[in-house]
Amino acid sequence: MTNRKRPEDLRSHRWLGVSDLRSFGHRSRLRQVGYDTTDWAGRPVIGIINTWSDINPCHTHLRQRAEEVKRGVLQAGGFPIELPAMSLAEVMVKPTTMLYRNFLAMETEELLRSHPIDGAVLLGGCDKTTPGLIMGAISMGLPSIYVPAGPMLRGNWQGKALGSGSDVWKYWDEKRAGNITEAEWDEIENGIARSFGTCMTMGTAATMMAIAEAMGLSLPGASSIPAADSNHPRMATQSGRRIVEMVWEDLTTEKVLDQAAFENAIKVHMAMGGSTNAIIHVVAMAKRAGVQISLADFDCISRTVPVIANVRPSGAFLMEDFFYAGGLRALMSELRELLDLNCMTVTGRTLGENIEGAKVHLRDVIHPMSDPISSEPATGVLFGNLAPRGAIIKPSAVEKRLLKHRGPALAFEDYNHMASQIERDDLDVTADHVLVLKNSGPKGGPGMPEWGMMPIPRKLVKQGVRDMLRVSDARMSGTSYGACVLHVSPESYVGGPLAFVKTGDPIEVDVAARSINLMIPDEEMARRKAAWVPPPPRYQRGYGAMFSAHIGQADEGCDFDFLSAHLPVPEPEIH
Ligand code: FES
């Protein structure tokens, strides 16, 4: 390659390669660790940003994977440095990991900026860790490769495959309806998470890992490898070898992430029947990269790309099956005619070259485009007087009768209000009601928690009802399903129209027309708006106060205003 870097061009050279007082300090302190000149001289320094923690079960193996990445870096002549970052275990972090995605993005960016790092390996996978790491890496702009944690093995209960999240919601309703026992519920708890790795349904983790690969940020096929498969450590080592070459080639994120790369990612998202959460993350990542992606782009693309991955919650199988079926390379090969195959990737080759020869091995898991698993698309973006800046629904996971529906609202002011009512046997609710949850958005939640798949009222569950129209400014887990209208923007907490809904108001959703409306007169809407009193701030101090002051709405990607701009930041002075 003609523009290959020389050792003195390396960013780390400013710390380690010059002869002055400060570089004496840097080198003498590396010697303190036990390194010597052979470890660093003329070698790219590779920062391994590791989101391992004791309390993140999806990332249990990342401590070991970091060692495997280091092996690859050393084989290729680099100097690996592991830097721990916030872990964001989806099921453990409260009130929601979304409150901290931008925190991880800032941490990633500043860890890379403040240290003598030439290239980055990003270790993550559990939901928000993928966008957090990538947003930070984009803003820093070094050569970067993403190593996805990979999905855990299939769950198992009484011979049936169990999927993370999706089967929890399903069997929880059966338990509420009195159809399964406490002992059986306990068996499910023992069988649903059988190995390290991320959720193995098409949740946010599997969706975002696939999106990262589709954008060109991972080695081909990496995102589909189960965490416990021996291909996984080999992929980690290969990534370590590759990042060293990427530094010499100066293959930065900017050279990989252009408009076409993001559009490829959205197409893959649709074909996978991916998580609604990914929409927020893709918008945020695109802004960081200086690429304009709007909700309308998602809607437009969703109309042209069928869901072909038969994975729960839209389909029947799990990510382990998807891997055996050929994984993401095979899926992208099916989509070949829709993708821009000329996009550059971290391999130094194009997407088209990366998927050359890929084949589908299990046709019931990855369908051809001519035989999609759903006649409905993975995403619909709704607009109307209830969501002037948009709302999201996942039509492929909705009971068909609810795709066009009008019913009276049953409005809850916040989650606690909803939770206090939903189990009441005397609740005045029918299957035609529209459940409305307010104050669950980016500022109101706070952090836009995954409350959007509100429980079906127990009274109706006992009658056999399993889906209802639900509307909120919250998100829902990618493993969730049902007629849930999410991400209503602007949110109710800042005075969006959702704040003005009262129980009994008619709400109409028409997915084919992409509309959502509160069917009250305009004058009544204006009267309620004039009478609305803003709620008090959620936080007086700390990170929460900063979050509240700077967080954007869902349609903007929920990034901080001071981070989303595609502007240069100076390199640190070394004095
Ligand atoms: Fe980590 Fe689902 S809890 S990916």
Coordinates of C-alpha atoms and ligand atoms in Angstrom, one line a residue:
M1 CA 0.0 0.0 0.0
T2 CA 1.5 3.4 -1.0
N3 CA 0.3 5.5 1.9
R4 CA 1.5 3.1 4.5
K5 CA 2.4 4.8 7.7
R6 CA 6.0 4.9 9.0
P7 CA 6.7 4.4 12.7
E8 CA 7.4 8.1 13.2
D9 CA 3.9 8.8 11.8
L10 CA 2.2 6.9 14.6
R11 CA 0.2 8.9 17.1
S12 CA 1.9 7.1 20.0
H13 CA 5.3 8.4 18.7
R14 CA 4.6 11.7 20.4
W15 CA 4.5 9.9 23.7
L16 CA 7.1 7.2 23.2
G17 CA 9.3 7.9 20.2
V18 CA 10.7 11.4 21.0
S19 CA 13.5 12.4 23.4
D20 CA 12.3 14.9 26.0
L21 CA 11.4 15.1 29.6
R22 CA 7.8 13.9 29.2
S23 CA 8.7 10.9 27.0
F24 CA 11.3 9.9 29.6
G25 CA 8.4 9.7 32.1
H26 CA 6.2 7.7 29.7
R27 CA 8.9 5.2 28.9
S28 CA 10.3 4.8 32.4
R29 CA 6.8 4.1 33.7
L30 CA 6.2 1.5 31.0
R31 CA 9.5 -0.1 32.2
Q32 CA 7.9 0.0 35.7
V33 CA 5.2 -2.4 34.4
G34 CA 7.9 -4.7 33.1
Y35 CA 8.0 -3.6 29.4
D36 CA 11.1 -2.5 27.6
T37 CA 11.9 -0.9 24.2
T38 CA 11.3 -4.1 22.3
D39 CA 7.6 -3.9 23.4
W40 CA 6.9 -0.5 22.0
A41 CA 9.6 0.8 19.6
G42 CA 8.2 1.2 16.2
R43 CA 5.0 -0.7 17.0
P44 CA 1.4 0.6 16.8
V45 CA -0.1 0.8 20.3
I46 CA -3.5 -0.9 20.2
G47 CA -6.1 0.2 22.8
I48 CA -8.4 -2.7 23.7
I49 CA -11.5 -1.1 25.2
N50 CA -13.0 -3.8 27.3
T51 CA -16.6 -3.6 28.7
W52 CA -16.1 -6.8 30.8
S53 CA -17.3 -6.7 34.4
D54 CA -18.2 -9.2 37.1
I55 CA -21.8 -8.3 36.9
N56 CA -22.3 -8.4 33.2
P57 CA -23.2 -12.0 32.3
C58 CA -23.2 -11.2 28.6
H59 CA -19.5 -10.2 28.8
T60 CA -18.2 -12.9 31.1
H61 CA -15.8 -14.1 28.4
L62 CA -14.5 -10.7 27.4
R63 CA -11.8 -10.9 30.0
Q64 CA -10.4 -13.9 28.2
R65 CA -11.2 -12.5 24.8
A66 CA -9.0 -9.5 25.5
E67 CA -6.1 -11.9 26.0
E68 CA -6.9 -13.5 22.7
V69 CA -7.0 -10.1 21.0
K70 CA -3.6 -9.3 22.6
R71 CA -2.2 -12.5 21.1
G72 CA -3.2 -11.3 17.7
V73 CA -1.9 -7.8 18.2
L74 CA 1.5 -9.3 19.3
Q75 CA 1.6 -11.7 16.4
A76 CA 1.2 -8.8 14.0
G77 CA 3.8 -6.6 15.7
G78 CA 1.7 -4.3 17.8
F79 CA 1.7 -3.3 21.4
P80 CA -1.6 -4.2 23.1
I81 CA -2.9 -2.1 26.0
E82 CA -6.2 -3.1 27.7
L83 CA -8.4 -0.2 29.0
P84 CA -11.5 -1.1 31.0
A85 CA -14.7 0.9 30.3
M86 CA -18.2 1.0 31.6
S87 CA -19.9 -2.4 31.2
L88 CA -23.6 -1.6 31.0
A89 CA -25.2 -4.9 31.8
E90 CA -28.6 -4.5 30.3
V91 CA -30.5 -6.5 33.0
M92 CA -28.7 -5.1 36.0
V93 CA -28.2 -1.3 35.4
K94 CA -31.1 0.9 36.6
P95 CA -33.1 2.8 35.8
T96 CA -31.9 1.8 32.3
T97 CA -28.7 1.4 30.5
M98 CA -29.9 4.0 28.0
L99 CA -29.1 6.6 30.6
Y100 CA -25.5 5.7 30.3
R101 CA -25.0 4.9 26.6
N102 CA -23.6 8.4 26.0
F103 CA -21.5 8.1 29.1
L104 CA -19.8 5.0 27.6
A105 CA -19.4 6.9 24.3
M106 CA -17.6 9.7 26.1
E107 CA -15.5 7.3 28.0
T108 CA -14.4 5.4 24.9
E109 CA -13.6 8.6 23.0
E110 CA -11.6 10.1 25.9
L111 CA -9.8 6.9 26.8
L112 CA -8.5 6.8 23.2
R113 CA -7.7 10.5 23.0
S114 CA -5.9 10.8 26.3
H115 CA -3.6 7.8 25.9
P116 CA -0.9 7.0 23.3
I117 CA -3.2 4.8 21.2
D118 CA -2.9 4.3 17.5
G119 CA -5.8 1.9 16.9
A120 CA -8.7 0.5 18.9
V121 CA -10.3 -2.9 19.4
L122 CA -13.8 -2.5 20.9
L123 CA -15.1 -5.4 23.0
G124 CA -18.8 -5.3 23.6
G125 CA -22.2 -6.7 22.7
C126 CA -24.8 -6.3 25.4
D127 CA -27.3 -3.8 24.0
K128 CA -26.0 -0.2 24.6
T129 CA -22.3 -1.2 24.7
T130 CA -22.2 -1.6 20.9
P131 CA -23.5 1.9 20.0
G132 CA -21.7 3.4 23.0
L133 CA -18.3 2.0 21.9
I134 CA -18.8 2.8 18.2
M135 CA -20.1 6.4 18.8
G136 CA -17.0 7.1 20.9
A137 CA -14.7 5.5 18.3
I138 CA -16.3 7.4 15.4
S139 CA -15.8 10.7 17.2
M140 CA -12.1 9.9 18.0
G141 CA -11.6 8.8 14.4
L142 CA -8.7 6.2 14.9
P143 CA -8.6 2.9 13.0
S144 CA -11.1 0.8 15.0
I145 CA -12.4 -2.8 14.8
Y146 CA -15.4 -4.0 16.8
V147 CA -15.3 -7.5 18.3
P148 CA -18.9 -8.6 19.1
A149 CA -19.4 -10.6 22.3
G150 CA -21.7 -13.0 20.4
P151 CA -25.0 -14.6 21.5
M152 CA -25.3 -17.1 24.3
L153 CA -26.4 -20.7 23.5
R154 CA -30.1 -21.5 23.1
G155 CA -32.1 -21.8 26.3
N156 CA -33.8 -25.1 27.1
W157 CA -36.9 -26.1 29.1
Q158 CA -38.5 -29.5 29.0
G159 CA -37.0 -30.0 25.5
K160 CA -38.2 -26.7 24.2
A161 CA -35.8 -24.0 23.0
L162 CA -36.1 -20.9 25.2
G163 CA -35.2 -17.4 23.9
S164 CA -34.0 -14.5 26.1
G165 CA -36.7 -11.9 26.8
S166 CA -39.3 -13.1 24.3
D167 CA -40.0 -16.3 26.2
V168 CA -39.8 -14.6 29.6
W169 CA -42.7 -12.3 28.5
K170 CA -44.6 -15.2 27.0
Y171 CA -44.4 -17.6 30.0
W172 CA -44.9 -14.7 32.5
D173 CA -48.3 -14.1 30.9
E174 CA -49.0 -17.9 31.1
K175 CA -48.0 -17.8 34.8
R176 CA -50.3 -14.7 35.4
A177 CA -53.1 -16.6 33.7
G178 CA -52.5 -19.6 36.0
N179 CA -51.3 -21.9 33.2
I180 CA -47.9 -22.8 34.6
T181 CA -46.8 -23.5 38.1
E182 CA -44.3 -21.9 40.4
A183 CA -42.0 -25.0 40.0
E184 CA -42.2 -24.8 36.2
W185 CA -41.4 -21.1 36.4
D186 CA -38.3 -22.0 38.5
E187 CA -37.2 -24.5 35.8
I188 CA -37.5 -21.8 33.2
E189 CA -35.3 -19.5 35.4
N190 CA -32.7 -22.3 35.4
G191 CA -32.8 -23.0 31.7
I192 CA -33.1 -19.7 29.9
A193 CA -29.5 -18.5 30.2
R194 CA -27.1 -21.4 29.7
S195 CA -23.8 -19.8 28.8
F196 CA -22.0 -16.5 28.6
G197 CA -22.9 -14.2 25.7
T198 CA -25.6 -11.8 24.8
C199 CA -29.4 -12.5 24.5
M200 CA -29.8 -15.0 21.7
T201 CA -33.1 -13.7 20.3
M202 CA -33.1 -10.9 17.7
G203 CA -32.9 -8.3 20.5
T204 CA -31.0 -5.1 20.6
A205 CA -27.7 -6.9 21.1
A206 CA -28.0 -9.3 18.1
T207 CA -29.3 -6.4 16.0
M208 CA -26.6 -4.0 16.9
M209 CA -23.8 -6.6 16.5
A210 CA -25.2 -7.4 13.0
I211 CA -25.4 -3.7 12.2
A212 CA -21.8 -3.1 13.2
E213 CA -20.7 -5.9 10.9
A214 CA -23.0 -4.7 8.1
M215 CA -21.4 -1.2 8.4
G216 CA -18.0 -2.8 7.9
L217 CA -16.7 -2.5 11.4
S218 CA -16.2 -6.2 12.2
L219 CA -14.5 -9.1 10.5
P220 CA -16.9 -10.9 8.1
G221 CA -19.2 -13.3 10.0
A222 CA -18.1 -12.1 13.4
S223 CA -21.5 -11.0 14.7
S224 CA -23.2 -14.4 14.3
I225 CA -20.6 -16.6 16.2
P226 CA -22.1 -17.9 19.5
A227 CA -19.9 -16.6 22.4
A228 CA -19.2 -20.2 23.5
D229 CA -18.1 -21.5 20.1
S230 CA -14.4 -21.9 19.5
N231 CA -14.7 -19.8 16.4
H232 CA -15.2 -16.9 18.7
P233 CA -11.7 -16.7 20.3
R234 CA -10.2 -17.3 16.9
M235 CA -12.2 -14.3 15.5
A236 CA -10.9 -12.2 18.5
T237 CA -7.3 -13.1 17.7
Q238 CA -7.8 -12.4 14.0
S239 CA -9.2 -9.0 14.9
G240 CA -6.1 -8.3 17.0
R241 CA -3.9 -9.1 14.0
R242 CA -6.0 -7.1 11.6
I243 CA -6.1 -3.9 13.7
V244 CA -2.3 -3.6 13.6
E245 CA -2.4 -3.6 9.8
M246 CA -5.3 -1.2 9.8
V247 CA -3.1 1.3 11.7
W248 CA -0.3 1.0 9.1
E249 CA -2.9 1.4 6.3
D250 CA -4.5 4.3 8.2
L251 CA -7.9 2.7 7.6
T252 CA -9.9 5.0 9.9
T253 CA -13.6 4.8 10.8
E254 CA -14.2 7.7 8.5
K255 CA -13.0 5.7 5.5
V256 CA -15.5 2.9 6.4
L257 CA -18.6 4.7 7.5
D258 CA -20.2 6.7 4.7
Q259 CA -23.9 7.1 3.7
A260 CA -24.0 3.8 1.9
A261 CA -22.6 1.9 4.8
F262 CA -25.4 3.2 7.1
E263 CA -28.0 2.4 4.4
N264 CA -26.6 -1.1 4.2
A265 CA -26.9 -1.4 8.0
I266 CA -30.6 -0.3 7.9
K267 CA -31.3 -2.8 5.1
V268 CA -29.8 -5.6 7.2
H269 CA -31.7 -4.4 10.2
M270 CA -34.9 -4.7 8.3
A271 CA -34.1 -8.1 6.9
M272 CA -33.2 -9.4 10.4
G273 CA -36.5 -8.1 11.8
G274 CA -34.2 -6.2 14.2
S275 CA -34.8 -4.3 17.4
T276 CA -36.6 -1.0 17.4
N277 CA -33.9 0.3 19.7
A278 CA -31.4 0.1 16.8
I279 CA -33.2 3.0 15.1
I280 CA -32.1 5.4 17.8
H281 CA -28.6 4.1 17.8
V282 CA -28.2 4.2 14.1
V283 CA -29.4 7.8 13.9
A284 CA -26.9 8.7 16.7
M285 CA -24.0 6.9 15.1
A286 CA -24.7 8.4 11.7
K287 CA -24.7 11.9 13.2
R288 CA -21.3 11.3 14.8
A289 CA -20.1 10.3 11.4
G290 CA -21.5 13.3 9.7
V291 CA -24.1 11.2 7.8
Q292 CA -27.7 12.3 7.7
I293 CA -30.2 9.5 8.5
S294 CA -33.8 10.3 9.5
L295 CA -36.8 8.2 10.7
A296 CA -38.2 8.7 7.2
D297 CA -35.2 6.8 5.8
F298 CA -36.0 3.8 8.0
D299 CA -39.6 3.8 6.9
C300 CA -38.7 4.1 3.2
I301 CA -36.1 1.3 3.4
S302 CA -38.5 -0.9 5.4
R303 CA -41.0 -0.9 2.6
T304 CA -38.4 -2.4 0.2
V305 CA -36.7 -5.0 2.4
P306 CA -38.6 -8.0 3.6
V307 CA -37.9 -9.8 6.9
I308 CA -36.0 -13.0 6.0
A309 CA -34.4 -14.0 9.3
N310 CA -36.7 -16.4 11.0
V311 CA -35.5 -15.5 14.5
R312 CA -37.7 -14.6 17.6
P313 CA -39.5 -12.4 18.3
S314 CA -40.6 -11.9 14.7
G315 CA -39.8 -15.6 13.8
A316 CA -39.3 -19.0 15.3
F317 CA -35.5 -19.7 15.7
L318 CA -32.6 -18.3 17.8
M319 CA -29.2 -16.8 17.0
E320 CA -27.4 -20.1 17.4
D321 CA -29.6 -21.5 14.6
F322 CA -28.9 -18.4 12.6
F323 CA -25.1 -19.1 12.9
Y324 CA -25.6 -22.7 11.7
A325 CA -27.7 -21.4 8.8
G326 CA -24.7 -19.4 7.5
G327 CA -25.0 -16.3 9.7
L328 CA -24.9 -12.7 8.6
R329 CA -22.7 -13.3 5.5
A330 CA -25.4 -15.7 4.2
L331 CA -28.2 -13.2 5.0
M332 CA -26.3 -10.4 3.3
S333 CA -25.7 -12.6 0.3
E334 CA -29.5 -13.0 0.0
L335 CA -29.8 -9.2 0.1
R336 CA -27.0 -8.8 -2.4
E337 CA -29.0 -7.0 -5.0
L338 CA -30.2 -4.4 -2.4
L339 CA -26.8 -3.7 -0.8
D340 CA -24.0 -1.4 -1.9
L341 CA -21.3 -4.0 -2.2
N342 CA -18.6 -1.4 -2.9
C343 CA -18.5 -0.2 0.7
M344 CA -15.0 -0.4 2.3
T345 CA -14.7 -2.5 5.5
V346 CA -12.1 -3.1 8.2
T347 CA -10.7 -6.0 6.2
G348 CA -9.4 -3.5 3.6
R349 CA -11.8 -5.2 1.2
T350 CA -15.3 -4.3 0.1
L351 CA -18.5 -5.7 1.6
G352 CA -19.0 -7.6 -1.7
E353 CA -15.7 -9.3 -1.4
N354 CA -16.4 -10.2 2.2
I355 CA -19.6 -12.0 1.4
E356 CA -18.3 -13.8 -1.7
G357 CA -19.2 -17.5 -1.6
A358 CA -21.5 -17.2 1.4
K359 CA -24.4 -19.6 1.3
V360 CA -27.6 -20.3 3.3
H361 CA -27.4 -23.8 4.8
L362 CA -30.8 -23.9 6.6
R363 CA -33.6 -22.5 4.5
D364 CA -36.2 -22.4 7.3
V365 CA -33.9 -20.1 9.3
I366 CA -32.8 -17.7 6.5
H367 CA -35.5 -17.4 3.9
P368 CA -35.1 -16.1 0.3
M369 CA -36.4 -12.6 -0.4
S370 CA -39.1 -14.2 -2.5
D371 CA -40.5 -15.9 0.6
P372 CA -40.3 -13.5 3.6
I373 CA -41.3 -14.7 7.1
S374 CA -43.8 -11.9 7.4
S375 CA -45.9 -9.9 5.0
E376 CA -45.3 -6.9 7.3
P377 CA -42.1 -4.9 7.4
A378 CA -39.8 -4.9 10.5
T379 CA -40.4 -1.2 11.1
G380 CA -43.1 1.4 10.5
V381 CA -42.7 5.1 11.3
L382 CA -45.9 6.7 12.3
F383 CA -46.7 10.4 12.2
G384 CA -49.7 12.4 13.3
N385 CA -51.0 14.9 15.9
L386 CA -50.0 12.5 18.7
A387 CA -46.4 12.1 17.4
P388 CA -45.5 15.2 15.3
R389 CA -41.8 14.1 15.1
G390 CA -42.5 10.4 14.7
A391 CA -43.2 7.1 16.6
I392 CA -42.1 3.6 15.9
I393 CA -44.0 0.3 15.6
K394 CA -42.7 -3.2 14.6
P395 CA -45.5 -4.5 12.3
S396 CA -43.9 -7.9 11.9
A397 CA -44.5 -8.6 15.6
V398 CA -48.1 -7.3 15.8
E399 CA -51.4 -9.2 15.8
K400 CA -52.8 -8.4 12.4
R401 CA -56.2 -7.1 13.8
L402 CA -54.3 -4.3 15.5
L403 CA -52.5 -2.9 12.4
K404 CA -55.5 -0.6 11.9
H405 CA -57.3 0.1 15.2
R406 CA -59.3 2.8 16.9
G407 CA -60.1 2.6 20.6
P408 CA -60.5 4.6 23.8
A409 CA -57.4 5.5 25.7
L410 CA -56.6 4.1 29.1
A411 CA -54.0 6.7 30.2
F412 CA -51.3 6.2 32.8
E413 CA -49.4 9.2 34.1
D414 CA -46.2 7.2 34.7
Y415 CA -44.9 3.6 35.2
N416 CA -45.9 3.5 38.9
H417 CA -49.4 4.6 38.0
M418 CA -49.6 1.9 35.4
A419 CA -48.2 -0.8 37.7
S420 CA -50.7 0.1 40.5
Q421 CA -53.6 -0.5 38.1
I422 CA -52.7 -3.2 35.6
E423 CA -53.3 -6.3 37.9
R424 CA -56.7 -5.1 39.2
D425 CA -59.5 -7.4 38.4
D426 CA -62.0 -4.5 38.4
L427 CA -60.0 -2.4 35.9
D428 CA -62.4 -0.8 33.4
V429 CA -60.7 -2.1 30.3
T430 CA -61.5 -4.1 27.2
A431 CA -59.3 -5.6 24.5
D432 CA -60.2 -2.6 22.3
H433 CA -58.7 -0.1 24.7
V434 CA -55.4 1.7 23.9
L435 CA -53.0 1.6 26.8
V436 CA -51.1 4.9 27.1
L437 CA -48.0 5.4 29.2
K438 CA -46.6 8.9 29.7
N439 CA -43.4 10.3 31.2
S440 CA -41.2 7.4 30.0
G441 CA -39.1 9.3 27.4
P442 CA -35.5 10.4 27.3
K443 CA -36.0 13.1 30.0
G444 CA -39.1 11.8 31.6
G445 CA -38.1 8.1 32.2
P446 CA -35.4 9.3 32.7
G447 CA -33.3 7.5 30.1
M448 CA -36.2 6.2 28.0
P449 CA -36.5 2.8 29.7
E450 CA -37.8 -0.3 28.0
W451 CA -41.4 0.1 29.4
G452 CA -43.1 0.3 26.1
M453 CA -44.4 -3.3 26.0
M454 CA -46.8 -2.6 28.9
P455 CA -48.3 -5.7 30.4
I456 CA -51.7 -6.7 29.2
P457 CA -54.1 -6.1 32.1
R458 CA -54.4 -9.3 34.1
K459 CA -58.2 -9.3 33.7
L460 CA -57.7 -9.6 29.9
V461 CA -54.9 -12.1 30.1
K462 CA -57.2 -14.4 31.9
Q463 CA -59.7 -14.0 29.1
G464 CA -57.0 -15.1 26.6
V465 CA -56.0 -11.6 25.3
R466 CA -52.3 -11.6 24.4
D467 CA -52.0 -8.3 22.4
M468 CA -53.3 -4.8 22.7
L469 CA -52.5 -1.5 21.2
R470 CA -50.1 0.3 23.5
V471 CA -48.6 3.8 23.0
S472 CA -45.8 5.4 24.9
D473 CA -42.7 7.6 24.6
A474 CA -40.6 4.7 26.1
R475 CA -38.6 2.1 24.2
M476 CA -39.1 -1.6 24.4
S477 CA -36.7 -4.5 24.5
G478 CA -35.7 -5.9 21.1
T479 CA -36.9 -9.2 22.5
S480 CA -40.4 -7.8 23.0
Y481 CA -43.3 -8.0 20.6
G482 CA -46.9 -6.8 20.2
A483 CA -48.8 -3.8 19.0
C484 CA -46.5 -1.3 20.8
V485 CA -46.2 2.2 19.5
L486 CA -42.9 3.5 20.9
H487 CA -40.5 6.5 20.9
V488 CA -43.4 9.0 20.6
S489 CA -41.6 12.3 19.9
P490 CA -41.5 14.8 21.3
E491 CA -42.0 13.1 24.7
S492 CA -44.7 13.9 27.2
Y493 CA -42.3 15.1 29.9
V494 CA -41.3 18.1 27.7
G495 CA -44.9 18.9 26.7
G496 CA -45.3 16.6 23.6
P497 CA -49.0 15.8 22.8
L498 CA -48.9 12.5 24.6
A499 CA -49.0 14.6 27.8
F500 CA -52.5 15.7 26.9
V501 CA -54.2 12.3 26.5
K502 CA -57.0 11.6 28.9
T503 CA -58.7 8.2 29.6
G504 CA -61.6 7.8 27.2
D505 CA -60.1 9.9 24.3
P506 CA -60.2 8.0 21.0
I507 CA -56.9 7.1 19.5
E508 CA -56.5 5.8 15.9
V509 CA -53.5 4.0 14.5
D510 CA -53.3 3.0 10.9
V511 CA -50.0 1.3 10.2
A512 CA -50.6 1.1 6.4
A513 CA -51.1 4.8 6.3
R514 CA -48.3 5.3 8.9
S515 CA -50.5 7.5 11.1
I516 CA -51.3 7.9 14.7
N517 CA -53.8 10.5 15.9
L518 CA -55.6 11.6 19.0
M519 CA -59.2 12.1 17.7
I520 CA -60.1 15.2 19.7
P521 CA -60.8 18.7 18.2
D522 CA -57.8 20.9 17.6
E523 CA -59.3 23.6 20.0
E524 CA -59.4 21.0 22.8
M525 CA -55.8 20.0 22.1
A526 CA -54.8 23.7 22.2
R527 CA -56.7 24.2 25.5
R528 CA -55.0 21.2 27.1
K529 CA -51.6 22.4 25.9
A530 CA -52.2 25.9 27.4
A531 CA -53.2 24.4 30.7
W532 CA -50.2 22.0 30.9
V533 CA -47.7 22.5 33.8
P534 CA -44.1 21.2 33.2
P535 CA -43.1 18.6 35.8
P536 CA -40.2 19.4 38.2
P537 CA -36.6 18.4 37.0
R538 CA -35.7 14.7 37.6
Y539 CA -32.2 15.6 38.9
Q540 CA -30.7 18.5 40.9
R541 CA -27.1 17.4 40.5
G542 CA -24.6 14.9 39.1
Y543 CA -24.6 13.0 35.8
G544 CA -28.4 12.9 35.7
A545 CA -28.5 16.7 35.7
M546 CA -26.1 16.8 32.8
F547 CA -28.0 14.1 31.0
S548 CA -31.3 16.1 31.4
A549 CA -29.8 19.3 30.2
H550 CA -28.2 17.9 27.0
I551 CA -30.1 14.8 25.9
G552 CA -31.8 14.9 22.5
Q553 CA -35.2 13.4 21.6
A554 CA -35.7 9.9 20.2
D555 CA -35.9 11.0 16.6
E556 CA -32.5 12.7 17.0
G557 CA -30.8 9.6 18.4
C558 CA -30.8 10.6 22.0
D559 CA -27.2 11.9 21.9
F560 CA -25.9 14.8 23.9
D561 CA -26.1 18.0 22.0
F562 CA -22.4 18.8 22.6
L563 CA -21.3 15.3 21.4
S564 CA -23.4 14.8 18.3
A565 CA -21.7 17.5 16.1
H566 CA -19.2 16.2 13.6
L567 CA -16.5 18.7 14.6
P568 CA -12.7 18.2 15.2
V569 CA -11.3 18.1 18.8
P570 CA -7.7 19.0 19.3
E571 CA -5.1 16.3 20.2
P572 CA -3.9 16.7 23.8
E573 CA -0.8 18.8 24.3
I574 CA 2.1 16.9 25.9
H575 CA 4.0 19.3 28.1
Ligands
FES1 FE1 -27.1 -8.4 27.7 FE2 -29.6 -9.0 26.6 S1 -29.0 -8.7 28.7 S2 -27.7 -8.7 25.6

